[in-house]
Amino acid sequence: MAFGFRSDRARDEEARRQVDAHVADSVAPGMRIAAAWSWRVLVVAGVVALVLFLVVQLRYIVVPLLVAMLLAALLVPFSNWLQRHRWPRWLAIAVSEVGILAILTGLIWLTVRTIISGYPALVDQTLLRWEDLKQFLLDSPLHLSADDINAWAEGFLESLRADTSALWSSALAFGSGLGHFLAGLLLVLFATLFILIDGRGIWNWIVRLFPRNARAALVGGGEAGWITLSTFVRVQVLVAFIDAVGIGLGAFILGLFYGGFPLVIPIAIVVFLGSFIPVVGAVVSGAIAVFVALVFMGPWQAFVMLLIVIGVQQLEGHVLQPFLVGNAVKIHPLAVVIVVAAGGFLAGIPGALFAVPLAATLNAIIGYIARGDWRTHPHPSVADVIPPTRGRTARDR
């Protein structure tokens, strides 16, 4: 009986194998490949969706931590440089964090003070230019009426308010109240301080949460990503400074003053801060510079200001970005535009700000681990992660 039962079971298994083989043969190879890719894509999409959901739910923590990472990527090399020049470690860390706070506070205070001082003049001049524009349109061959002009202006202002509200909604979501803002600011300061004090120890603790066989790759990948992030932040500061100096110098040559009110200073600061948001920041800050020139000086000066802005942005796009930022980020310009657009769509201004450095860091980490460089270079250097443009091998290109 037992022998007969085993024989029946063997026949059933053989029949099932034959059916499975027949079904497999009846499915086209392309369909099998598509099915294999489909479930893997669904798994990856599910993981990405889960990560994005957690980021949105924890945005009060995630956004300050990302800001702290950017600040630390800028300050850690400076702090290490001070320590190499025999500064005490605690003093180098204190000077680094207090110095960046002083610089940012000074820029914000100077911008706000200058804008408040010149706001009444800006409003008066804007209204005056608007009346001039209305009169020009009424006298033009277009045969426009005052009602047509007013209707067009109301529609434009309504669309501008809608776009501005959508743009700022995500940016203000994590700081809608004074309590959220102060909590986020304190988290940024403490996180930056602890990264300066023991950043490598924090990363080693995170790595120990993973299986032992994966730790070597994670350590090297983390160091490759940190090198990329630090290089990107330093290069972006340099590019923002060059943009601000170029456009600010152009405004100074045009004599962009009004009643002793130095319009050059807020324009240069806005350009500097806006340059940290790729693509979008340059367009918005340049438009502000042209608008201020139009309001306070006239259309011809505004046209010259537009040429200056375009010239500086062309210098950035064709010289600075390819040779400086492009070498640090290693992402195609089209991919940068897509990443910034996706980040802005998903998270507003914070998304556009963090999109490129996050993509560059992940690209460096994934590329380092996928190439297997951690087997031969467990602790990558700058030359390993960002090789010079000249002398690259065919594999690097």
Tab-separated table of C-alpha atoms in Angstrom:
chain	number	residue	atom	x	y	z
A	1	MET	CA	0.000	0.000	0.000
A	2	ALA	CA	2.731	2.461	0.873
A	3	PHE	CA	4.541	1.606	-2.345
A	4	GLY	CA	1.392	2.177	-4.385
A	5	PHE	CA	0.746	5.535	-2.632
A	6	ARG	CA	4.249	6.745	-3.429
A	7	SER	CA	3.818	5.664	-7.059
A	8	ASP	CA	0.563	7.602	-7.351
A	9	ARG	CA	2.185	10.691	-5.837
A	10	ALA	CA	5.161	10.403	-8.190
A	11	ARG	CA	2.815	10.147	-11.165
A	12	ASP	CA	0.898	13.221	-9.967
A	13	GLU	CA	4.107	15.211	-9.582
A	14	GLU	CA	5.315	14.135	-13.007
A	15	ALA	CA	1.975	15.163	-14.516
A	16	ARG	CA	2.179	18.572	-12.829
A	17	ARG	CA	5.718	19.078	-14.134
A	18	GLN	CA	4.561	18.252	-17.632
A	19	VAL	CA	1.682	20.721	-17.352
A	20	ASP	CA	4.023	23.451	-16.050
A	21	ALA	CA	6.469	22.758	-18.858
A	22	HIS	CA	3.638	22.915	-21.408
A	23	VAL	CA	2.405	26.237	-19.947
A	24	ALA	CA	5.950	27.640	-19.930
A	25	ASP	CA	6.416	26.611	-23.545
A	26	SER	CA	3.135	28.235	-24.535
A	27	VAL	CA	4.179	31.626	-23.068
A	28	ALA	CA	6.299	33.697	-25.400
A	29	PRO	CA	9.857	34.484	-24.162
A	30	GLY	CA	9.154	38.217	-24.431
A	31	MET	CA	6.134	37.858	-22.141
A	32	ARG	CA	8.177	35.899	-19.586
A	33	ILE	CA	10.861	38.592	-19.610
A	34	ALA	CA	8.214	41.325	-19.300
A	35	ALA	CA	6.593	39.519	-16.376
A	36	ALA	CA	9.948	39.074	-14.641
A	37	TRP	CA	10.693	42.788	-15.043
A	38	SER	CA	7.175	43.822	-14.052
A	39	TRP	CA	7.110	42.307	-10.588
A	40	ARG	CA	10.595	43.660	-9.868
A	41	VAL	CA	9.543	47.152	-11.008
A	42	LEU	CA	6.436	46.893	-8.823
A	43	VAL	CA	8.576	45.961	-5.803
A	44	VAL	CA	10.949	48.902	-6.397
A	45	ALA	CA	8.014	51.286	-6.944
A	46	GLY	CA	6.415	50.070	-3.723
A	47	VAL	CA	9.616	50.677	-1.752
A	48	VAL	CA	10.027	54.163	-3.260
A	49	ALA	CA	6.376	54.996	-2.499
A	50	LEU	CA	6.837	53.834	1.092
A	51	VAL	CA	9.977	55.944	1.500
A	52	LEU	CA	8.224	59.026	0.085
A	53	PHE	CA	5.243	58.433	2.389
A	54	LEU	CA	7.523	58.225	5.428
A	55	VAL	CA	9.388	61.374	4.333
A	56	VAL	CA	6.108	63.289	4.052
A	57	GLN	CA	4.914	62.054	7.439
A	58	LEU	CA	8.259	62.885	9.075
A	59	ARG	CA	8.907	66.116	7.143
A	60	TYR	CA	9.385	68.129	10.336
A	61	ILE	CA	12.405	65.932	11.037
A	62	VAL	CA	13.607	65.042	7.529
A	63	VAL	CA	13.863	68.604	6.162
A	64	PRO	CA	15.967	69.952	9.084
A	65	LEU	CA	18.212	66.881	8.888
A	66	LEU	CA	18.762	67.442	5.158
A	67	VAL	CA	19.604	71.095	5.819
A	68	ALA	CA	22.042	69.970	8.514
A	69	MET	CA	23.660	67.541	6.060
A	70	LEU	CA	24.218	70.329	3.525
A	71	LEU	CA	25.676	72.637	6.175
A	72	ALA	CA	27.880	69.878	7.562
A	73	ALA	CA	29.109	68.994	4.070
A	74	LEU	CA	30.266	72.604	3.783
A	75	LEU	CA	31.675	72.943	7.305
A	76	VAL	CA	33.421	69.600	7.901
A	77	PRO	CA	36.247	70.284	5.394
A	78	PHE	CA	36.709	73.771	6.883
A	79	SER	CA	36.785	72.382	10.426
A	80	ASN	CA	39.298	69.699	9.404
A	81	TRP	CA	41.438	72.373	7.735
A	82	LEU	CA	41.513	74.400	10.942
A	83	GLN	CA	42.454	71.326	12.965
A	84	ARG	CA	45.270	70.520	10.554
A	85	HIS	CA	46.592	74.022	11.267
A	86	ARG	CA	46.775	73.179	14.980
A	87	TRP	CA	43.497	74.724	16.094
A	88	PRO	CA	41.950	72.917	19.072
A	89	ARG	CA	39.182	70.596	17.903
A	90	TRP	CA	36.474	72.232	19.994
A	91	LEU	CA	37.476	75.703	18.786
A	92	ALA	CA	37.513	74.647	15.117
A	93	ILE	CA	34.020	73.173	15.451
A	94	ALA	CA	32.708	76.229	17.313
A	95	VAL	CA	34.175	78.679	14.795
A	96	SER	CA	32.732	76.668	11.899
A	97	GLU	CA	29.163	76.567	13.189
A	98	VAL	CA	29.082	80.061	14.691
A	99	GLY	CA	30.686	81.466	11.547
A	100	ILE	CA	28.079	80.018	9.175
A	101	LEU	CA	25.312	81.220	11.486
A	102	ALA	CA	26.777	84.717	11.523
A	103	ILE	CA	27.068	84.801	7.728
A	104	LEU	CA	23.520	83.573	7.104
A	105	THR	CA	22.067	85.860	9.762
A	106	GLY	CA	23.935	88.832	8.333
A	107	LEU	CA	22.725	88.155	4.793
A	108	ILE	CA	19.114	87.727	5.877
A	109	TRP	CA	19.204	90.801	8.138
A	110	LEU	CA	20.775	92.958	5.438
A	111	THR	CA	18.231	91.813	2.850
A	112	VAL	CA	15.214	92.330	5.112
A	113	ARG	CA	16.447	95.709	6.318
A	114	THR	CA	17.104	96.917	2.782
A	115	ILE	CA	13.750	95.697	1.484
A	116	ILE	CA	11.843	97.286	4.362
A	117	SER	CA	13.649	100.575	3.806
A	118	GLY	CA	12.875	100.621	0.092
A	119	TYR	CA	9.429	99.027	0.071
A	120	PRO	CA	7.450	102.310	-0.032
A	121	ALA	CA	9.550	103.560	-2.936
A	122	LEU	CA	9.121	100.211	-4.714
A	123	VAL	CA	5.329	100.390	-4.393
A	124	ASP	CA	5.184	104.002	-5.605
A	125	GLN	CA	7.439	103.330	-8.573
A	126	THR	CA	5.531	100.168	-9.488
A	127	LEU	CA	2.247	102.071	-9.589
A	128	LEU	CA	3.842	104.836	-11.632
A	129	ARG	CA	5.245	102.384	-14.192
A	130	TRP	CA	1.860	100.658	-14.364
A	131	GLU	CA	0.148	103.925	-15.225
A	132	ASP	CA	2.774	104.598	-17.882
A	133	LEU	CA	2.206	101.133	-19.353
A	134	LYS	CA	-1.562	101.605	-19.375
A	135	GLN	CA	-1.241	104.918	-21.183
A	136	PHE	CA	1.140	103.388	-23.722
A	137	LEU	CA	-1.312	100.561	-24.434
A	138	LEU	CA	-4.247	102.987	-24.741
A	139	ASP	CA	-2.340	105.084	-27.280
A	140	SER	CA	-1.000	102.075	-29.198
A	141	PRO	CA	-2.463	100.742	-32.488
A	142	LEU	CA	-3.894	97.779	-30.576
A	143	HIS	CA	-7.026	99.830	-29.745
A	144	LEU	CA	-7.260	98.471	-26.216
A	145	SER	CA	-9.696	99.950	-23.746
A	146	ALA	CA	-9.172	100.587	-20.070
A	147	ASP	CA	-11.544	97.708	-19.247
A	148	ASP	CA	-9.511	95.301	-21.394
A	149	ILE	CA	-6.289	96.301	-19.667
A	150	ASN	CA	-7.827	96.028	-16.187
A	151	ALA	CA	-9.317	92.605	-16.976
A	152	TRP	CA	-5.970	91.369	-18.272
A	153	ALA	CA	-4.185	92.705	-15.167
A	154	GLU	CA	-6.693	91.072	-12.800
A	155	GLY	CA	-6.325	87.727	-14.593
A	156	PHE	CA	-2.535	87.965	-14.455
A	157	LEU	CA	-2.532	88.798	-10.739
A	158	GLU	CA	-4.955	85.961	-10.015
A	159	SER	CA	-2.787	83.396	-11.838
A	160	LEU	CA	0.311	84.800	-10.135
A	161	ARG	CA	-1.298	84.461	-6.713
A	162	ALA	CA	-2.343	80.885	-7.494
A	163	ASP	CA	1.133	79.901	-8.704
A	164	THR	CA	2.812	81.610	-5.764
A	165	SER	CA	0.490	79.896	-3.298
A	166	ALA	CA	1.197	76.488	-4.842
A	167	LEU	CA	4.937	77.182	-4.864
A	168	TRP	CA	5.155	78.222	-1.241
A	169	SER	CA	2.610	75.823	0.250
A	170	SER	CA	5.063	72.944	0.583
A	171	ALA	CA	7.857	75.222	1.723
A	172	LEU	CA	5.723	76.615	4.527
A	173	ALA	CA	4.228	73.264	5.449
A	174	PHE	CA	7.134	72.297	7.702
A	175	GLY	CA	7.355	75.770	9.237
A	176	SER	CA	3.733	76.907	9.335
A	177	GLY	CA	4.006	77.911	12.959
A	178	LEU	CA	6.635	79.592	15.064
A	179	GLY	CA	6.984	76.442	17.133
A	180	HIS	CA	7.697	74.278	14.086
A	181	PHE	CA	10.209	76.791	12.792
A	182	LEU	CA	12.077	77.049	16.100
A	183	ALA	CA	12.049	73.283	16.572
A	184	GLY	CA	13.385	72.779	13.062
A	185	LEU	CA	16.068	75.435	13.592
A	186	LEU	CA	17.222	73.812	16.835
A	187	LEU	CA	17.279	70.408	15.153
A	188	VAL	CA	19.421	71.822	12.330
A	189	LEU	CA	21.878	73.353	14.805
A	190	PHE	CA	22.177	70.248	16.989
A	191	ALA	CA	22.393	67.846	14.039
A	192	THR	CA	25.089	69.962	12.382
A	193	LEU	CA	27.022	70.167	15.638
A	194	PHE	CA	26.949	66.413	16.226
A	195	ILE	CA	27.973	65.681	12.628
A	196	LEU	CA	30.927	68.022	13.085
A	197	ILE	CA	31.841	66.339	16.374
A	198	ASP	CA	31.400	62.664	15.461
A	199	GLY	CA	30.036	62.274	11.946
A	200	ARG	CA	32.078	59.156	11.202
A	201	GLY	CA	30.961	57.540	14.446
A	202	ILE	CA	27.303	58.209	13.573
A	203	TRP	CA	27.760	56.626	10.149
A	204	ASN	CA	29.555	53.592	11.609
A	205	TRP	CA	26.654	53.104	14.037
A	206	ILE	CA	24.196	53.162	11.111
A	207	VAL	CA	26.323	50.674	9.180
A	208	ARG	CA	26.324	48.241	12.133
A	209	LEU	CA	22.550	47.910	11.721
A	210	PHE	CA	23.120	46.039	8.436
A	211	PRO	CA	24.423	42.472	7.904
A	212	ARG	CA	28.155	42.017	8.371
A	213	ASN	CA	28.753	41.024	4.741
A	214	ALA	CA	27.285	44.318	3.491
A	215	ARG	CA	29.151	46.644	5.844
A	216	ALA	CA	32.315	47.071	3.762
A	217	ALA	CA	30.306	48.165	0.712
A	218	LEU	CA	28.163	50.510	2.806
A	219	VAL	CA	31.161	52.142	4.463
A	220	GLY	CA	32.854	52.809	1.134
A	221	GLY	CA	29.605	53.875	-0.508
A	222	GLY	CA	28.875	56.298	2.303
A	223	GLU	CA	32.330	57.843	1.991
A	224	ALA	CA	31.901	58.162	-1.804
A	225	GLY	CA	28.527	59.847	-1.323
A	226	TRP	CA	29.928	62.215	1.301
A	227	ILE	CA	32.802	63.239	-0.981
A	228	THR	CA	30.311	63.969	-3.770
A	229	LEU	CA	28.020	65.955	-1.463
A	230	SER	CA	30.874	68.000	-0.001
A	231	THR	CA	32.262	68.791	-3.441
A	232	PHE	CA	28.826	69.743	-4.754
A	233	VAL	CA	28.104	72.126	-1.866
A	234	ARG	CA	31.464	73.897	-2.154
A	235	VAL	CA	31.166	74.221	-5.927
A	236	GLN	CA	27.574	75.454	-5.636
A	237	VAL	CA	28.659	78.157	-3.178
A	238	LEU	CA	31.341	79.263	-5.647
A	239	VAL	CA	28.860	79.328	-8.548
A	240	ALA	CA	26.312	81.283	-6.464
A	241	PHE	CA	28.985	83.792	-5.470
A	242	ILE	CA	30.046	84.313	-9.091
A	243	ASP	CA	26.411	84.783	-10.166
A	244	ALA	CA	25.788	87.297	-7.390
A	245	VAL	CA	28.961	89.254	-8.148
A	246	GLY	CA	28.251	89.302	-11.890
A	247	ILE	CA	24.639	90.462	-11.669
A	248	GLY	CA	25.349	92.771	-8.714
A	249	LEU	CA	28.243	94.374	-10.601
A	250	GLY	CA	25.977	94.871	-13.610
A	251	ALA	CA	23.369	96.554	-11.419
A	252	PHE	CA	26.058	98.774	-9.896
A	253	ILE	CA	27.333	99.826	-13.335
A	254	LEU	CA	23.770	100.716	-14.338
A	255	GLY	CA	23.580	102.898	-11.233
A	256	LEU	CA	20.680	101.005	-9.692
A	257	PHE	CA	20.059	103.349	-6.758
A	258	TYR	CA	16.937	105.221	-5.786
A	259	GLY	CA	17.067	108.125	-3.365
A	260	GLY	CA	20.264	106.768	-1.822
A	261	PHE	CA	18.633	103.330	-1.539
A	262	PRO	CA	21.238	100.728	-2.656
A	263	LEU	CA	19.272	98.299	-4.808
A	264	VAL	CA	22.469	96.451	-5.716
A	265	ILE	CA	22.770	94.797	-2.294
A	266	PRO	CA	19.371	93.034	-2.142
A	267	ILE	CA	19.642	92.014	-5.804
A	268	ALA	CA	23.053	90.384	-5.256
A	269	ILE	CA	21.887	88.607	-2.086
A	270	VAL	CA	18.699	87.317	-3.730
A	271	VAL	CA	20.744	86.026	-6.677
A	272	PHE	CA	23.221	84.347	-4.301
A	273	LEU	CA	20.526	82.582	-2.291
A	274	GLY	CA	18.453	81.734	-5.354
A	275	SER	CA	21.387	80.084	-7.090
A	276	PHE	CA	21.228	77.188	-4.619
A	277	ILE	CA	17.980	76.080	-6.293
A	278	PRO	CA	19.133	74.853	-9.717
A	279	VAL	CA	17.362	76.185	-12.825
A	280	VAL	CA	14.392	77.690	-10.959
A	281	GLY	CA	16.427	79.910	-8.639
A	282	ALA	CA	18.418	81.501	-11.462
A	283	VAL	CA	15.278	82.315	-13.467
A	284	VAL	CA	13.367	83.789	-10.518
A	285	SER	CA	16.264	85.842	-9.145
A	286	GLY	CA	17.102	87.136	-12.640
A	287	ALA	CA	13.471	88.128	-13.203
A	288	ILE	CA	13.502	90.033	-9.903
A	289	ALA	CA	16.632	91.942	-10.953
A	290	VAL	CA	15.063	92.898	-14.296
A	291	PHE	CA	11.800	93.927	-12.608
A	292	VAL	CA	13.587	96.173	-10.112
A	293	ALA	CA	15.540	97.813	-12.943
A	294	LEU	CA	12.312	98.347	-14.892
A	295	VAL	CA	10.492	99.891	-11.954
A	296	PHE	CA	13.228	102.220	-10.760
A	297	MET	CA	15.050	103.103	-13.986
A	298	GLY	CA	12.930	102.413	-17.054
A	299	PRO	CA	12.548	99.961	-19.940
A	300	TRP	CA	15.927	100.540	-21.606
A	301	GLN	CA	17.850	100.024	-18.370
A	302	ALA	CA	15.706	96.948	-17.696
A	303	PHE	CA	16.630	95.624	-21.152
A	304	VAL	CA	20.332	96.130	-20.374
A	305	MET	CA	19.803	94.387	-17.018
A	306	LEU	CA	18.140	91.511	-18.876
A	307	LEU	CA	21.178	91.197	-21.149
A	308	ILE	CA	23.470	91.167	-18.094
A	309	VAL	CA	21.382	88.449	-16.429
A	310	ILE	CA	21.335	86.357	-19.603
A	311	GLY	CA	25.097	86.806	-20.021
A	312	VAL	CA	25.830	85.704	-16.454
A	313	GLN	CA	23.477	82.736	-16.744
A	314	GLN	CA	25.048	81.718	-20.049
A	315	LEU	CA	28.454	81.864	-18.368
A	316	GLU	CA	27.105	79.669	-15.611
A	317	GLY	CA	25.363	77.250	-17.961
A	318	HIS	CA	28.170	76.813	-20.485
A	319	VAL	CA	31.291	77.287	-18.363
A	320	LEU	CA	30.679	76.975	-14.630
A	321	GLN	CA	28.091	74.187	-14.640
A	322	PRO	CA	29.882	71.827	-17.077
A	323	PHE	CA	33.398	72.310	-15.664
A	324	LEU	CA	32.584	72.711	-11.975
A	325	VAL	CA	29.134	71.445	-11.016
A	326	GLY	CA	28.966	68.856	-13.804
A	327	ASN	CA	32.252	67.292	-12.721
A	328	ALA	CA	31.066	67.140	-9.112
A	329	VAL	CA	27.527	65.914	-9.744
A	330	LYS	CA	28.123	63.593	-12.743
A	331	ILE	CA	24.483	63.892	-13.807
A	332	HIS	CA	23.368	64.890	-17.300
A	333	PRO	CA	21.856	68.421	-17.504
A	334	LEU	CA	18.544	66.976	-18.731
A	335	ALA	CA	18.457	64.686	-15.699
A	336	VAL	CA	19.130	67.721	-13.473
A	337	VAL	CA	16.140	69.556	-14.963
A	338	ILE	CA	13.896	66.503	-14.543
A	339	VAL	CA	15.062	65.913	-10.964
A	340	VAL	CA	14.498	69.563	-10.002
A	341	ALA	CA	11.050	69.561	-11.627
A	342	ALA	CA	10.074	66.336	-9.856
A	343	GLY	CA	11.381	67.595	-6.517
A	344	GLY	CA	9.517	70.879	-6.892
A	345	PHE	CA	6.316	69.078	-7.859
A	346	LEU	CA	6.504	66.680	-4.916
A	347	ALA	CA	7.800	68.994	-2.170
A	348	GLY	CA	7.850	72.576	-3.479
A	349	ILE	CA	10.926	74.698	-2.775
A	350	PRO	CA	12.517	72.182	-0.342
A	351	GLY	CA	12.171	69.480	-2.996
A	352	ALA	CA	13.823	71.645	-5.656
A	353	LEU	CA	16.609	72.572	-3.214
A	354	PHE	CA	17.480	69.029	-2.153
A	355	ALA	CA	16.777	67.248	-5.447
A	356	VAL	CA	20.166	67.643	-7.138
A	357	PRO	CA	22.452	66.992	-4.119
A	358	LEU	CA	20.331	63.995	-3.129
A	359	ALA	CA	20.410	62.581	-6.668
A	360	ALA	CA	24.161	63.206	-6.941
A	361	THR	CA	24.860	61.510	-3.606
A	362	LEU	CA	22.714	58.474	-4.412
A	363	ASN	CA	24.312	58.241	-7.846
A	364	ALA	CA	27.783	58.171	-6.281
A	365	ILE	CA	26.815	55.588	-3.644
A	366	ILE	CA	25.011	53.249	-6.035
A	367	GLY	CA	27.711	53.546	-8.699
A	368	TYR	CA	30.500	52.846	-6.209
A	369	ILE	CA	28.758	49.758	-4.813
A	370	ALA	CA	27.592	48.455	-8.210
A	371	ARG	CA	31.083	48.721	-9.735
A	372	GLY	CA	32.553	46.765	-6.850
A	373	ASP	CA	35.112	49.470	-6.106
A	374	TRP	CA	34.735	48.762	-2.393
A	375	ARG	CA	36.689	45.528	-2.895
A	376	THR	CA	39.805	47.341	-4.151
A	377	HIS	CA	39.257	50.837	-2.674
A	378	PRO	CA	37.467	50.349	0.676
A	379	HIS	CA	38.058	54.011	1.562
A	380	PRO	CA	37.716	56.043	-1.660
A	381	SER	CA	39.484	59.348	-2.129
A	382	VAL	CA	38.377	62.389	-4.087
A	383	ALA	CA	40.315	61.159	-7.128
A	384	ASP	CA	38.437	57.828	-6.996
A	385	VAL	CA	34.990	59.432	-6.789
A	386	ILE	CA	35.566	62.572	-8.884
A	387	PRO	CA	38.449	61.896	-11.261
A	388	PRO	CA	39.897	64.854	-13.166
A	389	THR	CA	38.458	65.652	-16.575
A	390	ARG	CA	41.791	65.032	-18.288
A	391	GLY	CA	43.366	61.626	-18.227
A	392	ARG	CA	40.171	59.662	-17.700
A	393	THR	CA	40.065	56.127	-18.913
A	394	ALA	CA	37.572	54.900	-21.440
A	395	ARG	CA	35.607	53.224	-18.667
A	396	ASP	CA	35.296	56.532	-16.774
A	397	ARG	CA	34.049	58.326	-19.861
